[in-house]
PDB file of C-alpha atoms in Angstrom:
ATOM      1  CA  LYS A1332    -164.472 139.750 -27.958  1.00 56.00           C
ATOM      2  CA  ASN A1333    -166.172 137.884 -30.798  1.00 65.00           C
ATOM      3  CA  GLU A1334    -163.855 135.717 -32.872  1.00 86.00           C
ATOM      4  CA  VAL A1335    -165.470 137.132 -36.001  1.00 93.00           C
ATOM      5  CA  GLU A1336    -165.993 140.872 -36.233  1.00 94.00           C
ATOM      6  CA  GLN A1337    -168.146 142.503 -38.869  1.00 96.00           C
ATOM      7  CA  SER A1338    -168.502 146.150 -39.780  1.00 95.00           C
ATOM      8  CA  PRO A1339    -170.579 148.100 -40.082  1.00 96.00           C
ATOM      9  CA  GLN A1340    -173.411 146.673 -37.971  1.00 95.00           C
ATOM     10  CA  ASN A1341    -175.976 148.685 -39.885  1.00 96.00           C
ATOM     11  CA  LEU A1342    -175.754 150.163 -43.342  1.00 97.00           C
ATOM     12  CA  THR A1343    -178.176 152.212 -45.391  1.00 97.00           C
ATOM     13  CA  ALA A1344    -177.667 153.035 -49.048  1.00 97.00           C
ATOM     14  CA  GLN A1345    -179.431 154.550 -52.016  1.00 97.00           C
ATOM     15  CA  GLU A1346    -180.240 152.315 -54.930  1.00 97.00           C
ATOM     16  CA  GLY A1347    -177.273 152.070 -57.265  1.00 97.00           C
ATOM     17  CA  GLU A1348    -174.597 152.663 -54.650  1.00 97.00           C
ATOM     18  CA  PHE A1349    -171.539 150.445 -54.262  1.00 97.00           C
ATOM     19  CA  ILE A1350    -171.572 148.676 -50.901  1.00 97.00           C
ATOM     20  CA  THR A1351    -168.776 147.112 -48.873  1.00 98.00           C
ATOM     21  CA  ILE A1352    -169.154 144.960 -45.779  1.00 98.00           C
ATOM     22  CA  ASN A1353    -166.058 143.923 -43.851  1.00 98.00           C
ATOM     23  CA  CYS A1354    -165.176 140.873 -41.793  1.00 97.00           C
ATOM     24  CA  SER A1355    -162.122 140.260 -39.616  1.00 96.00           C
ATOM     25  CA  TYR A1356    -161.183 137.099 -37.758  1.00 94.00           C
ATOM     26  CA  SER A1357    -158.568 136.292 -35.181  1.00 87.00           C
ATOM     27  CA  VAL A1358    -156.806 133.037 -36.148  1.00 82.00           C
ATOM     28  CA  GLY A1359    -156.051 130.989 -39.245  1.00 81.00           C
ATOM     29  CA  ILE A1360    -159.067 129.441 -40.929  1.00 86.00           C
ATOM     30  CA  SER A1361    -159.802 126.764 -43.513  1.00 84.00           C
ATOM     31  CA  ALA A1362    -162.618 128.715 -45.162  1.00 90.00           C
ATOM     32  CA  LEU A1363    -164.760 131.825 -44.851  1.00 93.00           C
ATOM     33  CA  HIS A1364    -168.437 131.979 -45.759  1.00 94.00           C
ATOM     34  CA  TRP A1365    -170.714 134.873 -46.636  1.00 96.00           C
ATOM     35  CA  LEU A1366    -174.399 134.272 -45.966  1.00 95.00           C
ATOM     36  CA  GLN A1367    -177.546 136.285 -46.595  1.00 96.00           C
ATOM     37  CA  GLN A1368    -180.630 136.283 -44.389  1.00 94.00           C
ATOM     38  CA  HIS A1369    -183.835 138.117 -45.241  1.00 89.00           C
ATOM     39  CA  PRO A1370    -186.114 139.250 -42.384  1.00 82.00           C
ATOM     40  CA  GLY A1371    -187.974 136.238 -40.999  1.00 76.00           C
ATOM     41  CA  GLY A1372    -186.419 134.164 -43.702  1.00 78.00           C
ATOM     42  CA  GLY A1373    -183.961 131.419 -44.275  1.00 86.00           C
ATOM     43  CA  ILE A1374    -180.250 131.613 -44.866  1.00 91.00           C
ATOM     44  CA  VAL A1375    -178.659 131.545 -48.280  1.00 91.00           C
ATOM     45  CA  SER A1376    -175.014 130.754 -48.772  1.00 91.00           C
ATOM     46  CA  LEU A1377    -173.484 133.383 -51.059  1.00 94.00           C
ATOM     47  CA  PHE A1378    -169.812 132.437 -51.112  1.00 93.00           C
ATOM     48  CA  MET A1379    -167.321 130.076 -49.577  1.00 91.00           C
ATOM     49  CA  LEU A1380    -163.715 131.073 -50.098  1.00 91.00           C
ATOM     50  CA  SER A1381    -160.299 130.266 -48.732  1.00 89.00           C
ATOM     51  CA  SER A1382    -158.209 132.553 -50.921  1.00 90.00           C
ATOM     52  CA  GLY A1383    -158.452 135.262 -53.539  1.00 93.00           C
ATOM     53  CA  LYS A1384    -161.708 136.519 -54.927  1.00 95.00           C
ATOM     54  CA  LYS A1385    -165.052 135.197 -56.146  1.00 95.00           C
ATOM     55  CA  LYS A1386    -167.766 136.912 -58.161  1.00 96.00           C
ATOM     56  CA  HIS A1387    -171.396 136.042 -58.676  1.00 94.00           C
ATOM     57  CA  GLY A1388    -173.532 138.549 -60.521  1.00 95.00           C
ATOM     58  CA  ARG A1389    -173.330 141.861 -58.666  1.00 97.00           C
ATOM     59  CA  LEU A1390    -171.670 140.284 -55.636  1.00 97.00           C
ATOM     60  CA  ILE A1391    -167.930 140.050 -55.124  1.00 97.00           C
ATOM     61  CA  ALA A1392    -166.147 138.493 -52.158  1.00 97.00           C
ATOM     62  CA  THR A1393    -162.460 138.853 -51.418  1.00 97.00           C
ATOM     63  CA  ILE A1394    -160.236 137.439 -48.715  1.00 96.00           C
ATOM     64  CA  ASN A1395    -156.758 138.395 -47.518  1.00 95.00           C
ATOM     65  CA  ILE A1396    -155.358 135.456 -45.554  1.00 91.00           C
ATOM     66  CA  GLN A1397    -152.326 137.355 -44.223  1.00 92.00           C
ATOM     67  CA  GLU A1398    -154.453 140.188 -42.860  1.00 93.00           C
ATOM     68  CA  LYS A1399    -157.279 137.825 -41.739  1.00 93.00           C
ATOM     69  CA  HIS A1400    -159.819 140.010 -43.467  1.00 96.00           C
ATOM     70  CA  SER A1401    -162.606 139.549 -45.994  1.00 97.00           C
ATOM     71  CA  SER A1402    -164.904 141.957 -47.789  1.00 98.00           C
ATOM     72  CA  LEU A1403    -168.250 141.509 -49.481  1.00 98.00           C
ATOM     73  CA  HIS A1404    -169.040 144.045 -52.193  1.00 98.00           C
ATOM     74  CA  ILE A1405    -172.370 144.702 -53.861  1.00 97.00           C
ATOM     75  CA  THR A1406    -172.270 146.699 -57.066  1.00 96.00           C
ATOM     76  CA  ALA A1407    -175.290 148.688 -58.315  1.00 96.00           C
ATOM     77  CA  SER A1408    -177.240 147.938 -55.136  1.00 96.00           C
ATOM     78  CA  HIS A1409    -180.993 147.380 -55.315  1.00 96.00           C
ATOM     79  CA  PRO A1410    -183.748 147.413 -52.666  1.00 96.00           C
ATOM     80  CA  ARG A1411    -184.043 143.631 -52.996  1.00 94.00           C
ATOM     81  CA  ASP A1412    -180.467 143.411 -51.645  1.00 96.00           C
ATOM     82  CA  SER A1413    -181.830 144.571 -48.272  1.00 96.00           C
ATOM     83  CA  ALA A1414    -181.026 141.786 -45.836  1.00 96.00           C
ATOM     84  CA  VAL A1415    -178.632 140.786 -43.077  1.00 96.00           C
ATOM     85  CA  TYR A1416    -175.249 139.683 -44.378  1.00 97.00           C
ATOM     86  CA  ILE A1417    -173.351 137.287 -42.159  1.00 96.00           C
ATOM     87  CA  CYS A1418    -169.702 136.328 -42.242  1.00 96.00           C
ATOM     88  CA  ALA A1419    -168.767 132.906 -40.841  1.00 94.00           C
ATOM     89  CA  VAL A1420    -165.422 131.127 -40.503  1.00 93.00           C
ATOM     90  CA  GLU A1421    -164.443 127.497 -40.381  1.00 87.00           C
ATOM     91  CA  TYR A1422    -161.392 126.186 -38.452  1.00 80.00           C
ATOM     92  CA  ASN A1423    -160.771 122.650 -39.804  1.00 70.00           C
ATOM     93  CA  THR A1424    -163.608 121.402 -37.633  1.00 68.00           C
ATOM     94  CA  ASP A1425    -166.493 121.909 -40.047  1.00 72.00           C
ATOM     95  CA  LYS A1426    -168.580 123.929 -37.602  1.00 81.00           C
ATOM     96  CA  LEU A1427    -169.067 127.574 -38.443  1.00 88.00           C
ATOM     97  CA  ILE A1428    -168.366 130.511 -36.157  1.00 91.00           C
ATOM     98  CA  PHE A1429    -170.554 133.449 -37.093  1.00 93.00           C
ATOM     99  CA  GLY A1430    -170.213 137.192 -36.993  1.00 93.00           C
ATOM    100  CA  THR A1431    -173.100 139.214 -35.649  1.00 90.00           C
ATOM    101  CA  GLY A1432    -174.201 140.295 -39.101  1.00 94.00           C
ATOM    102  CA  THR A1433    -174.549 143.543 -41.026  1.00 96.00           C
ATOM    103  CA  ARG A1434    -178.070 144.817 -41.566  1.00 96.00           C
ATOM    104  CA  LEU A1435    -178.300 146.438 -45.002  1.00 97.00           C
ATOM    105  CA  GLN A1436    -181.171 148.601 -46.176  1.00 97.00           C
ATOM    106  CA  VAL A1437    -181.194 149.887 -49.726  1.00 97.00           C
ATOM    107  CA  PHE A1438    -183.703 152.627 -50.480  1.00 96.00           C
ATOM    108  CA  PRO A1439    -185.102 153.366 -53.947  1.00 95.00           C
TER     109      PRO A1439
ATOM    110  CA  ASN B1069    -182.723 118.231 -56.509  1.00 52.00           C
ATOM    111  CA  ALA B1070    -184.573 119.508 -53.471  1.00 71.00           C
ATOM    112  CA  GLY B1071    -182.672 121.633 -51.020  1.00 89.00           C
ATOM    113  CA  VAL B1072    -182.398 121.097 -47.295  1.00 94.00           C
ATOM    114  CA  MET B1073    -185.857 120.557 -45.830  1.00 95.00           C
ATOM    115  CA  GLN B1074    -186.902 121.412 -42.315  1.00 96.00           C
ATOM    116  CA  ASN B1075    -190.205 120.833 -40.651  1.00 96.00           C
ATOM    117  CA  PRO B1076    -192.184 122.133 -39.113  1.00 97.00           C
ATOM    118  CA  ARG B1077    -191.461 125.693 -40.182  1.00 95.00           C
ATOM    119  CA  HIS B1078    -193.197 127.060 -37.108  1.00 96.00           C
ATOM    120  CA  LEU B1079    -193.715 125.227 -33.844  1.00 98.00           C
ATOM    121  CA  VAL B1080    -195.504 126.448 -30.736  1.00 98.00           C
ATOM    122  CA  ARG B1081    -195.038 124.581 -27.485  1.00 98.00           C
ATOM    123  CA  ARG B1082    -196.088 125.260 -23.929  1.00 97.00           C
ATOM    124  CA  ARG B1083    -193.488 125.223 -21.199  1.00 97.00           C
ATOM    125  CA  GLY B1084    -192.651 121.665 -20.187  1.00 97.00           C
ATOM    126  CA  GLN B1085    -193.618 120.067 -23.502  1.00 98.00           C
ATOM    127  CA  GLU B1086    -191.234 118.408 -25.919  1.00 98.00           C
ATOM    128  CA  ALA B1087    -190.190 119.878 -29.257  1.00 98.00           C
ATOM    129  CA  ARG B1088    -188.995 117.749 -32.174  1.00 98.00           C
ATOM    130  CA  LEU B1089    -187.410 119.473 -35.122  1.00 98.00           C
ATOM    131  CA  ARG B1090    -186.665 117.557 -38.302  1.00 98.00           C
ATOM    132  CA  CYS B1091    -184.072 118.136 -40.970  1.00 97.00           C
ATOM    133  CA  SER B1092    -183.718 116.265 -44.258  1.00 97.00           C
ATOM    134  CA  PRO B1093    -180.368 116.994 -45.881  1.00 95.00           C
ATOM    135  CA  MET B1094    -179.842 117.516 -49.574  1.00 93.00           C
ATOM    136  CA  LYS B1095    -179.637 114.357 -51.629  1.00 90.00           C
ATOM    137  CA  GLY B1096    -176.157 112.897 -51.406  1.00 86.00           C
ATOM    138  CA  HIS B1097    -175.235 114.810 -48.264  1.00 90.00           C
ATOM    139  CA  SER B1098    -174.332 112.847 -45.173  1.00 89.00           C
ATOM    140  CA  HIS B1099    -173.214 115.686 -42.869  1.00 91.00           C
ATOM    141  CA  VAL B1100    -175.775 117.641 -40.883  1.00 94.00           C
ATOM    142  CA  TYR B1101    -175.236 120.686 -38.677  1.00 95.00           C
ATOM    143  CA  TRP B1102    -177.697 122.351 -36.330  1.00 97.00           C
ATOM    144  CA  TYR B1103    -177.493 126.043 -35.473  1.00 96.00           C
ATOM    145  CA  ARG B1104    -179.592 128.214 -33.201  1.00 96.00           C
ATOM    146  CA  GLN B1105    -180.432 131.873 -33.600  1.00 94.00           C
ATOM    147  CA  LEU B1106    -181.839 133.465 -30.458  1.00 90.00           C
ATOM    148  CA  PRO B1107    -183.943 136.627 -30.875  1.00 85.00           C
ATOM    149  CA  GLU B1108    -181.739 139.605 -31.742  1.00 81.00           C
ATOM    150  CA  GLU B1109    -178.609 137.440 -31.542  1.00 84.00           C
ATOM    151  CA  GLY B1110    -176.272 135.841 -34.023  1.00 87.00           C
ATOM    152  CA  LEU B1111    -176.190 132.229 -35.110  1.00 93.00           C
ATOM    153  CA  LYS B1112    -174.494 129.707 -32.837  1.00 94.00           C
ATOM    154  CA  PHE B1113    -173.313 126.211 -33.619  1.00 94.00           C
ATOM    155  CA  MET B1114    -175.047 123.426 -31.711  1.00 96.00           C
ATOM    156  CA  VAL B1115    -174.113 120.013 -33.093  1.00 95.00           C
ATOM    157  CA  TYR B1116    -172.522 118.294 -36.092  1.00 93.00           C
ATOM    158  CA  LEU B1117    -173.625 114.805 -37.087  1.00 94.00           C
ATOM    159  CA  GLN B1118    -172.857 112.237 -39.704  1.00 92.00           C
ATOM    160  CA  LYS B1119    -175.063 109.217 -40.311  1.00 90.00           C
ATOM    161  CA  GLU B1120    -175.500 107.423 -36.954  1.00 90.00           C
ATOM    162  CA  ASN B1121    -172.682 109.433 -35.354  1.00 93.00           C
ATOM    163  CA  ILE B1122    -172.422 112.623 -33.355  1.00 94.00           C
ATOM    164  CA  ILE B1123    -169.137 114.221 -34.397  1.00 91.00           C
ATOM    165  CA  ASP B1124    -169.189 117.440 -32.372  1.00 91.00           C
ATOM    166  CA  GLU B1125    -171.812 118.447 -29.827  1.00 93.00           C
ATOM    167  CA  SER B1126    -169.801 121.163 -28.136  1.00 92.00           C
ATOM    168  CA  GLY B1127    -172.538 123.750 -28.723  1.00 93.00           C
ATOM    169  CA  MET B1128    -175.402 121.740 -27.281  1.00 95.00           C
ATOM    170  CA  PRO B1129    -176.798 122.705 -23.878  1.00 94.00           C
ATOM    171  CA  LYS B1130    -175.901 119.964 -21.408  1.00 90.00           C
ATOM    172  CA  GLU B1131    -179.467 119.161 -20.438  1.00 94.00           C
ATOM    173  CA  ARG B1132    -182.751 118.669 -22.291  1.00 97.00           C
ATOM    174  CA  PHE B1133    -181.246 118.838 -25.795  1.00 98.00           C
ATOM    175  CA  SER B1134    -180.351 115.851 -27.939  1.00 97.00           C
ATOM    176  CA  ALA B1135    -179.772 115.195 -31.621  1.00 97.00           C
ATOM    177  CA  GLU B1136    -179.644 112.170 -33.843  1.00 96.00           C
ATOM    178  CA  PHE B1137    -179.139 111.360 -37.496  1.00 96.00           C
ATOM    179  CA  PRO B1138    -180.252 107.774 -38.075  1.00 94.00           C
ATOM    180  CA  LYS B1139    -179.243 105.582 -40.971  1.00 91.00           C
ATOM    181  CA  GLU B1140    -182.676 106.120 -42.506  1.00 91.00           C
ATOM    182  CA  GLY B1141    -184.775 109.233 -42.185  1.00 93.00           C
ATOM    183  CA  PRO B1142    -184.178 112.827 -41.200  1.00 96.00           C
ATOM    184  CA  SER B1143    -181.988 114.256 -38.488  1.00 97.00           C
ATOM    185  CA  ILE B1144    -183.945 115.117 -35.345  1.00 98.00           C
ATOM    186  CA  LEU B1145    -183.198 117.828 -32.808  1.00 98.00           C
ATOM    187  CA  ARG B1146    -185.136 117.096 -29.661  1.00 98.00           C
ATOM    188  CA  ILE B1147    -185.744 119.530 -26.833  1.00 98.00           C
ATOM    189  CA  GLN B1148    -187.347 118.119 -23.734  1.00 98.00           C
ATOM    190  CA  GLN B1149    -189.278 120.170 -21.168  1.00 98.00           C
ATOM    191  CA  VAL B1150    -188.993 123.366 -23.182  1.00 98.00           C
ATOM    192  CA  VAL B1151    -188.602 126.709 -21.440  1.00 97.00           C
ATOM    193  CA  ARG B1152    -189.220 130.236 -22.737  1.00 95.00           C
ATOM    194  CA  GLY B1153    -185.504 130.707 -23.333  1.00 95.00           C
ATOM    195  CA  ASP B1154    -185.596 127.955 -25.968  1.00 96.00           C
ATOM    196  CA  SER B1155    -187.661 130.216 -28.240  1.00 96.00           C
ATOM    197  CA  ALA B1156    -185.458 130.741 -31.254  1.00 96.00           C
ATOM    198  CA  ALA B1157    -184.970 129.910 -34.904  1.00 95.00           C
ATOM    199  CA  TYR B1158    -183.256 126.572 -35.407  1.00 97.00           C
ATOM    200  CA  PHE B1159    -181.459 126.071 -38.696  1.00 96.00           C
ATOM    201  CA  CYS B1160    -179.943 122.965 -40.070  1.00 96.00           C
ATOM    202  CA  ALA B1161    -177.380 122.767 -42.835  1.00 94.00           C
ATOM    203  CA  SER B1162    -175.977 119.865 -44.781  1.00 93.00           C
ATOM    204  CA  SER B1163    -172.803 119.203 -46.714  1.00 89.00           C
ATOM    205  CA  GLN B1164    -171.332 116.439 -48.794  1.00 83.00           C
ATOM    206  CA  THR B1165    -168.277 114.426 -47.868  1.00 70.00           C
ATOM    207  CA  THR B1166    -165.833 115.344 -50.611  1.00 57.00           C
ATOM    208  CA  GLY B1167    -163.846 118.460 -51.366  1.00 58.00           C
ATOM    209  CA  PHE B1168    -162.973 119.827 -47.908  1.00 64.00           C
ATOM    210  CA  PRO B1169    -163.778 122.532 -46.844  1.00 66.00           C
ATOM    211  CA  TYR B1170    -167.358 121.476 -47.334  1.00 73.00           C
ATOM    212  CA  GLU B1171    -169.899 124.014 -48.517  1.00 82.00           C
ATOM    213  CA  GLN B1172    -172.894 124.042 -46.224  1.00 87.00           C
ATOM    214  CA  TYR B1173    -176.429 124.462 -47.550  1.00 90.00           C
ATOM    215  CA  PHE B1174    -178.992 125.813 -45.122  1.00 92.00           C
ATOM    216  CA  GLY B1175    -182.588 124.872 -44.607  1.00 93.00           C
ATOM    217  CA  PRO B1176    -185.383 127.427 -44.121  1.00 93.00           C
ATOM    218  CA  GLY B1177    -185.335 127.035 -40.358  1.00 95.00           C
ATOM    219  CA  THR B1178    -187.866 126.094 -37.699  1.00 97.00           C
ATOM    220  CA  ARG B1179    -189.131 128.925 -35.553  1.00 96.00           C
ATOM    221  CA  LEU B1180    -189.896 127.616 -32.095  1.00 97.00           C
ATOM    222  CA  THR B1181    -192.080 129.658 -29.782  1.00 97.00           C
ATOM    223  CA  VAL B1182    -192.497 128.553 -26.192  1.00 97.00           C
ATOM    224  CA  THR B1183    -195.515 130.032 -24.430  1.00 96.00           C
TER     225      THR B1183
END
């Protein structure tokens, strides 16, 4: 069993839809990261959070420490949001443990 | 302020050759991390270095792989006698030393193909 579980694995949406990607982890962490990877492309760090909620443009990330759960929301989705979204956790050791990613496709 | 630089972006090696992957961290960053992404798999931690020190190499294969981060110059991930199974995307990330937990900034990756 992976230490970091993401759901769904694949997600398709129509442009404009509200999207939620979930991430669960098994033990206490020092931080949780949300990353974005475009096909054949590099990795962009979207958020790093250890409590509460962060917002950047149309992206919102939340974390519930007690439930060991985080969500990434995309409001008013757009085809350019199509990418793989990866959740990663950090356990006081600096190295990241990654989920397997959620592949999002947004159609016009 | 340039981001994390990796070169080459694409590298083709024949089986048995050596591969050298370079990573220049962001200015002011002294922590470097290497990650590997095998085809159709998730990212996996390989090694964490600070200047002239290997802090955690628990994700490095025991043989053929080594990493360094010298006082001057980029961090190098070296793979000796490459095999087909080494074909993957190798990403490095860097972070600064203040404000734990440290935010990691990723480079564009080096895509290694072993023929």
